[in-house]
Amino acid sequence: MKIILDENLPKALKRYLSAYEVTTVQEQGWAGFKNGELMARIDGVYDVFLTSDKNLKYQQNLTGLRIAIIELPTNRLKLLETITDKILVEVESVSLGMYVQVSL
């Protein structure tokens, strides 16, 4: 499974996803891209997009995307570390085209 982390998430989150092939928007050289262009670049290339952007679902037409999007409740690593089990459950159970929100 190929996962990409949005630029608003800490890179250190990758260590909790070590069972997967994980990269970041920054590592791909896409930092600063608008959401529409970013979604076009990752759609069909990655399986899961992790973000803490709560406006993404309102700003973009996500219909027909071939990627699962998991919205995390924060971008603060200390808080994300408390819900890594929840994040991993969602990563394992999400299907392409789904939009899932993880809560604290």
Tab-separated table of C-alpha atoms in Angstrom, residues 28-96:
chain	number	residue	atom	x	y	z
A	28	GLN	CA	7.847	14.462	-3.868
A	29	GLY	CA	8.626	18.140	-4.459
A	30	TRP	CA	4.965	19.148	-4.350
A	31	ALA	CA	4.971	21.426	-1.300
A	32	GLY	CA	2.956	24.565	-1.867
A	33	PHE	CA	0.736	23.094	-4.594
A	34	LYS	CA	-2.946	23.982	-4.416
A	35	ASN	CA	-5.197	21.124	-3.334
A	36	GLY	CA	-6.681	20.611	-6.800
A	37	GLU	CA	-3.306	20.192	-8.474
A	38	LEU	CA	-2.040	18.040	-5.617
A	39	MET	CA	-5.058	15.724	-5.811
A	40	ALA	CA	-4.564	15.375	-9.570
A	41	ARG	CA	-0.930	14.356	-9.032
A	42	ILE	CA	-1.594	11.760	-6.341
A	43	ASP	CA	-4.877	10.298	-7.652
A	44	GLY	CA	-4.318	6.769	-8.924
A	45	VAL	CA	-0.635	6.835	-7.902
A	46	TYR	CA	-1.098	6.460	-4.138
A	47	ASP	CA	-3.655	4.408	-2.256
A	48	VAL	CA	-4.095	6.649	0.798
A	49	PHE	CA	-3.711	10.402	1.349
A	50	LEU	CA	-3.378	11.446	4.997
A	51	THR	CA	-4.167	15.067	5.768
A	52	SER	CA	-5.345	17.305	8.591
A	53	ASP	CA	-6.935	19.765	6.135
A	54	LYS	CA	-10.525	19.992	7.315
A	55	ASN	CA	-11.559	22.082	4.303
A	56	LEU	CA	-10.434	19.627	1.634
A	57	LYS	CA	-13.810	17.900	1.353
A	58	TYR	CA	-15.546	21.277	0.925
A	59	GLN	CA	-13.051	22.849	-1.482
A	60	GLN	CA	-12.504	19.957	-3.881
A	61	ASN	CA	-14.731	17.675	-5.908
A	62	LEU	CA	-13.576	14.312	-4.597
A	63	THR	CA	-16.069	12.272	-6.612
A	64	GLY	CA	-14.426	9.608	-8.715
A	65	LEU	CA	-11.002	9.827	-7.104
A	66	ARG	CA	-9.007	6.603	-7.055
A	67	ILE	CA	-7.447	7.333	-3.695
A	68	ALA	CA	-8.681	7.026	-0.132
A	69	ILE	CA	-8.468	10.173	1.983
A	70	ILE	CA	-8.072	10.011	5.732
A	71	GLU	CA	-8.555	13.293	7.569
A	72	LEU	CA	-6.741	13.453	10.881
A	73	PRO	CA	-8.047	15.696	13.692
A	74	THR	CA	-4.787	17.601	14.204
A	75	ASN	CA	-1.287	18.005	12.866
A	76	ARG	CA	0.313	17.971	16.325
A	77	LEU	CA	2.536	14.906	16.605
A	78	LYS	CA	2.025	14.522	20.374
A	79	LEU	CA	-1.732	14.191	19.852
A	80	LEU	CA	-1.403	12.007	16.741
A	81	GLU	CA	0.788	9.620	18.722
A	82	THR	CA	-2.160	9.001	21.058
A	83	ILE	CA	-4.354	7.789	18.172
A	84	THR	CA	-1.906	5.828	16.028
A	85	ASP	CA	-3.971	2.676	16.599
A	86	LYS	CA	-7.063	4.424	15.197
A	87	ILE	CA	-5.082	5.719	12.229
A	88	LEU	CA	-3.747	2.242	11.455
A	89	VAL	CA	-7.234	0.721	11.673
A	90	GLU	CA	-8.502	3.261	9.142
A	91	VAL	CA	-5.526	2.740	6.832
A	92	GLU	CA	-6.202	-1.000	6.879
A	93	SER	CA	-9.953	-0.752	6.318
A	94	VAL	CA	-10.315	2.183	3.937
A	95	SER	CA	-11.163	1.592	0.273
A	96	LEU	CA	-10.307	3.666	-2.759
